[in-house]
Coordinates of C-alpha atoms and ligand atoms in Angstrom, one line a residue:
X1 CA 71.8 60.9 -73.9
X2 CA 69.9 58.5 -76.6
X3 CA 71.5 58.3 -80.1
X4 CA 69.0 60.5 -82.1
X5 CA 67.8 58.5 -85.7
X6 CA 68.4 62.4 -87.5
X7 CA 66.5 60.4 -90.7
X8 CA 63.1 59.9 -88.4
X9 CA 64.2 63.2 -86.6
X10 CA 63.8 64.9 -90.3
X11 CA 60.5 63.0 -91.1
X12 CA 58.8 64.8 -87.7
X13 CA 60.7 68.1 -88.1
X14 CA 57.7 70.7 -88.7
X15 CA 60.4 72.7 -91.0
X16 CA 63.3 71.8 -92.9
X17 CA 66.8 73.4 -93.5
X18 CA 65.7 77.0 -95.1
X19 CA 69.1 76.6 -96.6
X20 CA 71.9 73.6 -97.0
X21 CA 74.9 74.3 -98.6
X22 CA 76.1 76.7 -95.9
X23 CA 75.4 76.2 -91.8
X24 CA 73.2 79.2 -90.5
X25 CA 71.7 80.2 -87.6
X26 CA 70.4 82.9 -85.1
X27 CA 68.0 84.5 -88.0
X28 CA 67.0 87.8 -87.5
X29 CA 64.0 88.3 -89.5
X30 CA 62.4 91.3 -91.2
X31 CA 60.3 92.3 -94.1
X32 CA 61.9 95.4 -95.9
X33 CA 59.7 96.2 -98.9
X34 CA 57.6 92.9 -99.3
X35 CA 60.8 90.9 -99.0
X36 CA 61.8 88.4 -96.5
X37 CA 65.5 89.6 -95.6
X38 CA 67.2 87.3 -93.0
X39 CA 70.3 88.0 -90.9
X40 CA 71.6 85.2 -89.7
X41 CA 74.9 84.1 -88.0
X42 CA 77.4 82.1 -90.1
X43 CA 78.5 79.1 -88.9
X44 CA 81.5 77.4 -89.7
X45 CA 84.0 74.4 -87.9
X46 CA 86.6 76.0 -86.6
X47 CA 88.1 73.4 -85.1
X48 CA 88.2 75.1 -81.0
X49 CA 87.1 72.7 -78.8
X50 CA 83.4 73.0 -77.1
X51 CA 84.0 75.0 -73.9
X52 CA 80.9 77.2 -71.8
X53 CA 82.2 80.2 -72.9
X54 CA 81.0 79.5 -77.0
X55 CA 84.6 79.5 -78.3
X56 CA 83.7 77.2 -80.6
X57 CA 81.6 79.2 -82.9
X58 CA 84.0 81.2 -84.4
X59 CA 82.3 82.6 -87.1
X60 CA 83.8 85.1 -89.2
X61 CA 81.4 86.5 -91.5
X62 CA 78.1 87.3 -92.8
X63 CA 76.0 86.3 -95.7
X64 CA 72.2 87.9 -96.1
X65 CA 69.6 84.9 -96.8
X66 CA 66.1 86.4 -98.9
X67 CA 63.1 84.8 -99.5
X68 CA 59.6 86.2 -101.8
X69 CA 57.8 84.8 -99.1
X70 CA 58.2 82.5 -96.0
X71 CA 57.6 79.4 -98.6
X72 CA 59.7 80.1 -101.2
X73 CA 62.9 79.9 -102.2
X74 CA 65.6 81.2 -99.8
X75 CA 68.9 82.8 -101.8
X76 CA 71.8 83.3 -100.4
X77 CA 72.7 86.6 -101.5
X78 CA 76.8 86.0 -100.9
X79 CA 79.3 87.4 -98.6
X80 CA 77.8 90.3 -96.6
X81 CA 80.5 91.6 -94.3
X82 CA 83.7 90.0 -93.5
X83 CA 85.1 89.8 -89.8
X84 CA 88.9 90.9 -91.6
X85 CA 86.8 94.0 -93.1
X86 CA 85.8 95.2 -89.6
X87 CA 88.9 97.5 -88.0
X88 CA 87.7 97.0 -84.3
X89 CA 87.0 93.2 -84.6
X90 CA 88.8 90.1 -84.4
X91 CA 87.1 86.9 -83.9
X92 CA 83.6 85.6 -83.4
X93 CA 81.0 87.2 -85.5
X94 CA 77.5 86.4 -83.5
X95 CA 74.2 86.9 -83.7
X96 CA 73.5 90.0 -85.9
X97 CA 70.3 92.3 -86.6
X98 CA 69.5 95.0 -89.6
X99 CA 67.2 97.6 -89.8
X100 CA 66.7 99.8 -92.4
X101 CA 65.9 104.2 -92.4
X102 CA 65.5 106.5 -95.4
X103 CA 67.3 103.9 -98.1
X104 CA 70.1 103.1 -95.9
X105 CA 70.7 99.2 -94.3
X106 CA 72.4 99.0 -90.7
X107 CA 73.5 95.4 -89.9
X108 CA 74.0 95.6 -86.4
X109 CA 76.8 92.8 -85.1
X110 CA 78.9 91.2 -82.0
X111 CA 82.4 90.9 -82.3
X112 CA 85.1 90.1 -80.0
X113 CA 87.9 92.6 -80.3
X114 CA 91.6 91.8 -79.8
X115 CA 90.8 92.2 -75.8
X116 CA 88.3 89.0 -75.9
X117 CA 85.8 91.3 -74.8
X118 CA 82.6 91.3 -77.0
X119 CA 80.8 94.9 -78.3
X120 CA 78.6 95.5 -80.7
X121 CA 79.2 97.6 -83.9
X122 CA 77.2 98.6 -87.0
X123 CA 78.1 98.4 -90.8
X124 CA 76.2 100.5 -93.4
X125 CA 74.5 99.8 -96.9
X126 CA 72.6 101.2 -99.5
X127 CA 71.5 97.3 -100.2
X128 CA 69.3 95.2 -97.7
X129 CA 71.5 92.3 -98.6
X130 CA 74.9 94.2 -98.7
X131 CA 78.1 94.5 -99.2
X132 CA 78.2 96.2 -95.6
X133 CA 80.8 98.6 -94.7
X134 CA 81.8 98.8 -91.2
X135 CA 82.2 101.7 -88.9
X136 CA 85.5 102.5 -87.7
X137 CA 84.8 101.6 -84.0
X138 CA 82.2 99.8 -82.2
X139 CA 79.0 101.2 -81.2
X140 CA 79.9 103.8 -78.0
X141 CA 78.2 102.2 -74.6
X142 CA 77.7 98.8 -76.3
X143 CA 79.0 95.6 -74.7
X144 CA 77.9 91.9 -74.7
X145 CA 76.0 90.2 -77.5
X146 CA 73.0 89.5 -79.8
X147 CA 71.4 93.0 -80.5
X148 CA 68.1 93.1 -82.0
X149 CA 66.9 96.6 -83.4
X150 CA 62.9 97.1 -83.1
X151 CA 61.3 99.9 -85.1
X152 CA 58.0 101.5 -83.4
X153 CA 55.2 103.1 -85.1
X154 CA 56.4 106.5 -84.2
X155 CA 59.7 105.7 -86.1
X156 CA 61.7 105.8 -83.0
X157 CA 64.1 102.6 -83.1
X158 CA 65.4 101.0 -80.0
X159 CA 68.0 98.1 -79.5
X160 CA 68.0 95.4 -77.4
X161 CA 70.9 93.0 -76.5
X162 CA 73.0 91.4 -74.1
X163 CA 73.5 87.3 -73.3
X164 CA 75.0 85.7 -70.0
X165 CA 78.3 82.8 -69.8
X166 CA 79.7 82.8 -73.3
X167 CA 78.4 86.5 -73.9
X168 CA 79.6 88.2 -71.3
X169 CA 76.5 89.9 -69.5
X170 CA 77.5 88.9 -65.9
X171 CA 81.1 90.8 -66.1
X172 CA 78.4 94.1 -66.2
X173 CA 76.8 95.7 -63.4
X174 CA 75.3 99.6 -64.2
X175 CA 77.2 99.3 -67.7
X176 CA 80.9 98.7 -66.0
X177 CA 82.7 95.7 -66.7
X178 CA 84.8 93.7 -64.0
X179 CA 86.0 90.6 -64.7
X180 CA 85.2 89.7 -60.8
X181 CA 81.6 90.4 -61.6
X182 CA 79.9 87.0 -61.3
X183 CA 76.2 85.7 -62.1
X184 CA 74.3 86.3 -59.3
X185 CA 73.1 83.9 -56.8
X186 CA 70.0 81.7 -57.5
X187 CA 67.5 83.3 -54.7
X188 CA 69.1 86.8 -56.5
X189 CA 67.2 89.0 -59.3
X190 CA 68.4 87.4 -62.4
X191 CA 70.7 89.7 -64.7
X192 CA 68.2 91.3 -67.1
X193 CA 68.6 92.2 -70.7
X194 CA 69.6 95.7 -72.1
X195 CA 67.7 98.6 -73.9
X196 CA 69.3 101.2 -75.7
X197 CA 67.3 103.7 -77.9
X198 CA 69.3 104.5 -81.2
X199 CA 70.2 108.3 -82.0
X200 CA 68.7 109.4 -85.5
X201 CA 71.9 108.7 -87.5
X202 CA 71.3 104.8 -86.3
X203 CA 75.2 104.9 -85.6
X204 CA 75.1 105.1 -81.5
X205 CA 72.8 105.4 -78.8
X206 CA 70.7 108.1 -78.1
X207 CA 70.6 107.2 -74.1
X208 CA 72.7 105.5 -71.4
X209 CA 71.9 101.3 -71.5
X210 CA 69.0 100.3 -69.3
X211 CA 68.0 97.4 -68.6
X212 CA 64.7 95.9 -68.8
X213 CA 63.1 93.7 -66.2
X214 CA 60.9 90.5 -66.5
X215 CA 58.3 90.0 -63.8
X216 CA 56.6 86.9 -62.9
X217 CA 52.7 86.3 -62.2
X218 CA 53.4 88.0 -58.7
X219 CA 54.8 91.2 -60.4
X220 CA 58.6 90.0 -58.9
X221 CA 61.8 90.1 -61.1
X222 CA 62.9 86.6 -62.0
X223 CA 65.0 85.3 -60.3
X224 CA 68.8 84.2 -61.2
X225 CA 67.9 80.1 -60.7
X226 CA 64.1 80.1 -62.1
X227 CA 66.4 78.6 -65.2
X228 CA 63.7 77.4 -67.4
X229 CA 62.2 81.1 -67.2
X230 CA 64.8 83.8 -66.8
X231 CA 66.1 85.7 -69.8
X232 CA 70.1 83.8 -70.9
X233 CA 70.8 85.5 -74.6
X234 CA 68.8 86.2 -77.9
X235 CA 67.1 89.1 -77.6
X236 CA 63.6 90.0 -80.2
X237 CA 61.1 92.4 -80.0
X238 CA 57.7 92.7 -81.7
X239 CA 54.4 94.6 -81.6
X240 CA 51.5 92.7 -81.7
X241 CA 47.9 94.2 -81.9
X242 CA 49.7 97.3 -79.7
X243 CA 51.5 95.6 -77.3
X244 CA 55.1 95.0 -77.0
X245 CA 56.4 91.0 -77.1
X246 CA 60.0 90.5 -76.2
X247 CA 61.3 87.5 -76.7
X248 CA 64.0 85.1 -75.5
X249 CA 66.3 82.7 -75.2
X250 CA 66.6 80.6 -71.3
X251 CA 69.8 79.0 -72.5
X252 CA 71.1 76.4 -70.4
X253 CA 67.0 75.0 -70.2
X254 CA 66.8 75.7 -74.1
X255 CA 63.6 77.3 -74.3
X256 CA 62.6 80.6 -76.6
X257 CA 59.7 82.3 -74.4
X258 CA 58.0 85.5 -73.9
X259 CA 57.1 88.2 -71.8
X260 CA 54.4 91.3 -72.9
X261 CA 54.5 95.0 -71.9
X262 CA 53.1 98.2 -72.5
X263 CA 56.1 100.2 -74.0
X264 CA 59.4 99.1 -75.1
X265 CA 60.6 99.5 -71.7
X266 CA 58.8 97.2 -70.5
X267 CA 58.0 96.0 -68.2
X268 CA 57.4 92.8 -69.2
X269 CA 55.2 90.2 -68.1
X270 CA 56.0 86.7 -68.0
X271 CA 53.6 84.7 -70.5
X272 CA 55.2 81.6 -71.5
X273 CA 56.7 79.3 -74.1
X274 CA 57.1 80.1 -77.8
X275 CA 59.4 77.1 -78.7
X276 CA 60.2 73.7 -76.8
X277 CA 63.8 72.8 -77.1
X278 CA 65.6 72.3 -80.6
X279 CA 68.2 70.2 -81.2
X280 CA 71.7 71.2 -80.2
X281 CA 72.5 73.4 -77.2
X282 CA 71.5 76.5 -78.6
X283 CA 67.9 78.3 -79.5
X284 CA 68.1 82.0 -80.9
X285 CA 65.0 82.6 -83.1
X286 CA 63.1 85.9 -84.6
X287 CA 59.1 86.9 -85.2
X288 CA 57.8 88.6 -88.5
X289 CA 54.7 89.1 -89.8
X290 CA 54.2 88.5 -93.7
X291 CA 51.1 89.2 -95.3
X292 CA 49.1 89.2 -92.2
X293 CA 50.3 85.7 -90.6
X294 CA 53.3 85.5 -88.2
X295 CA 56.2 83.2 -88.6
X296 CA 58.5 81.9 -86.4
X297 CA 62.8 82.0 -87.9
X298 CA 64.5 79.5 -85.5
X299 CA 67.4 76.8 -86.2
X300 CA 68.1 73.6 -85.4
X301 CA 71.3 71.1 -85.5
X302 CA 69.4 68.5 -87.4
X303 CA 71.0 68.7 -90.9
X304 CA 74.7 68.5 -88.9
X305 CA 73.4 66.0 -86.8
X306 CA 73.7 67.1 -83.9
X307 CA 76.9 69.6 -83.9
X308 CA 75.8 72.6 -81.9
X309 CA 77.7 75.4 -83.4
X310 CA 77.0 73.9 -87.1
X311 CA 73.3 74.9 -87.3
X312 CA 70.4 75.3 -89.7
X313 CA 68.0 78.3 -90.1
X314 CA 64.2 77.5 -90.5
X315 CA 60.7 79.1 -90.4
X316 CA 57.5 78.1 -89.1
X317 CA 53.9 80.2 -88.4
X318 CA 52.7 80.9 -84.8
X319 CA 49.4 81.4 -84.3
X320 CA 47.9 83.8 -81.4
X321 CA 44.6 82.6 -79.1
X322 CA 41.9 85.3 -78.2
X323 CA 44.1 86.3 -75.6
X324 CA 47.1 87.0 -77.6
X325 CA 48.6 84.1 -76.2
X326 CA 51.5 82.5 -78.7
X327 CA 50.8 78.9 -78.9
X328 CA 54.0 77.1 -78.0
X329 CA 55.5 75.0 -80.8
X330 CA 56.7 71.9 -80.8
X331 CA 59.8 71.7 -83.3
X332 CA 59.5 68.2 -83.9
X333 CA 56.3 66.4 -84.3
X334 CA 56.0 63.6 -81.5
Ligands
FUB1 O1 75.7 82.1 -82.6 C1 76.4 82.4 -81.5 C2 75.6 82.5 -80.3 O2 74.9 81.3 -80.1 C3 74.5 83.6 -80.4 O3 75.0 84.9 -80.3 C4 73.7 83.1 -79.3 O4 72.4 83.7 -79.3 C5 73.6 81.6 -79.6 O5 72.6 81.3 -80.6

């Protein structure tokens, strides 16, 4: 690979850093009461050696990052929830989501429990920016990683989640886990990511897991090797003039693109990119809208220079076309 110049790489970046003197990333974005609230993962070195199953980002907490607006100041509102706090967990704090119902905040978080075997699980404050307390046990029915909790219009609230390699998706068929269980084939249906609507307490699901598939222009599932298109990790959902966007991660090819449906079922059409590759090897991003223009949280490993699990949360606006088309961004100006 070329040595990257980071200095230039800075000078064409089309955002900077929201935040230095702590590595964040996977920002999950919302606007709770005219405030920016981001959720992001953690990051910290520790020190386990780079391996295709993510070991090395061992993150073991969260801290809430909240902004006025998506160009002011971002404060880091200080340790949110703790990994040593949480009885079910033991290691690896990923890629968390909140959502908020009649006063109360629900961060919503992956954890590996002594097992090495992710679930998800849910800690609850009165505060958007915590301290969160943890539920005893992980959500019931929840497996794998990166949940992302969508609120529809008619108040009902639905997460999505799941991630293949490092988070576990392909040890899963019809919610049972097997270690045998591989990915599937190339010419197969690529695995697909889950759905699960959440029960009114927002403490477990109101359903059994489904999963939601991603078509192509034919109307076919994606398949397993259309790499650069099939979904990988980083679940997000949004609404968008009354149509449902869910958006994603391809992983290994490093894109974040998008598919568009009808409910929040899907399912969803294939449309294309929202964000060309950042550097390191992940992306993991979120859409808000703010005062009626839409904004892109993503991160980057420019301020580390290049280390891939020591990454930095930014922002920057998308814009739609007639067609409610999201023109794809370039994170670096070339
Ligand atoms: O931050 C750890 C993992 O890296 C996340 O859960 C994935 O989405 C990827 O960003």
């Amino acid at each position: 690979m070329d040595q990257i110049d980071f200095e230039e790489l800075n000078k064409i970046a089309i955002s900077q850093p929201l935040i230095k003197h702590i590595y964040t990333a996977d920002p999950s974005a919302h606007v709770f009461e005219g405030k920016i609230y981001i959720y992001p993962s953690h990051d910290i070195e520790a020190g386990i050696a780079f391996n295709d199953n993510g070991d090395h980002f061992g993150m073991e907490d969260y801290h809430v990052i909240s902004m006025d607006n998506p160009n002011g100041v971002a404060v880091d509102n200080g340790l949110a929830l703790h990994v040593n706090d949480v009885p079910w967990a033991e290691r690896q704090m990923w890629a968390p989501d909140a959502a908020t119902k009649n006063g109360k905040f629900y961060l919503y978080f992956p954890a590996k429990k002594a097992d090495g075997i992710f679930q998800i699980g849910v800690a609850i404050s009165d505060s958007a920016v915590g301290p969160f307390v943890a539920e005893p046990e992980p959500i019931t029915g929840s497996y794998s990683i990166d949940p992302a909790v969508f609120c529809d219009d008619d108040g009902s609230y639905y997460m999505y989640f799941g991630g293949i390699w490092g988070g576990q998706m392909q040890s899963y068929r019809e919610n049972k886990y097997d270690a045998e269980y591989q990915e599937p084939m190339a010419n197969e249906k690529a695995l697909n990511p889950k759905i699960a609507k959440l029960s009114s307490d927002m403490k477990s699901f109101a359903e059994t897991v489904k999963e939601i598939e991603i078509l192509d222009e034919n109307g076919n599932s994606l398949l397993a090797g259309d790499n650069e298109r099939r979904f990988f990790e980083a679940s997000w959902m949004h609404k968008f003039n009354g149509k449902y966007y869910f958006s994603y991660s391809t992983g290994d090819t490093h894109f974040i693109c998008y598919a568009i449906g009808d409910n929040p079922y899907g399912p969803f059409l294939y449309q294309g990119r929202i964000l060309n590759p950042v550097v390191g090897w992940t992306s993991h991003h979120s859409i808000c809208e703010f005062e009626n223009k839409w904004y892109l949280f993503y991160h980057d490993s420019s301020l580390s220079k290049g280390i891939t699990h020591l990454r930095s949360i930014k922002v920057a606006e998308i814009k739609y076309d007639a067609y409610g088309k999201i023109q794809t961004l370039d994170p670096y100006n070339k």
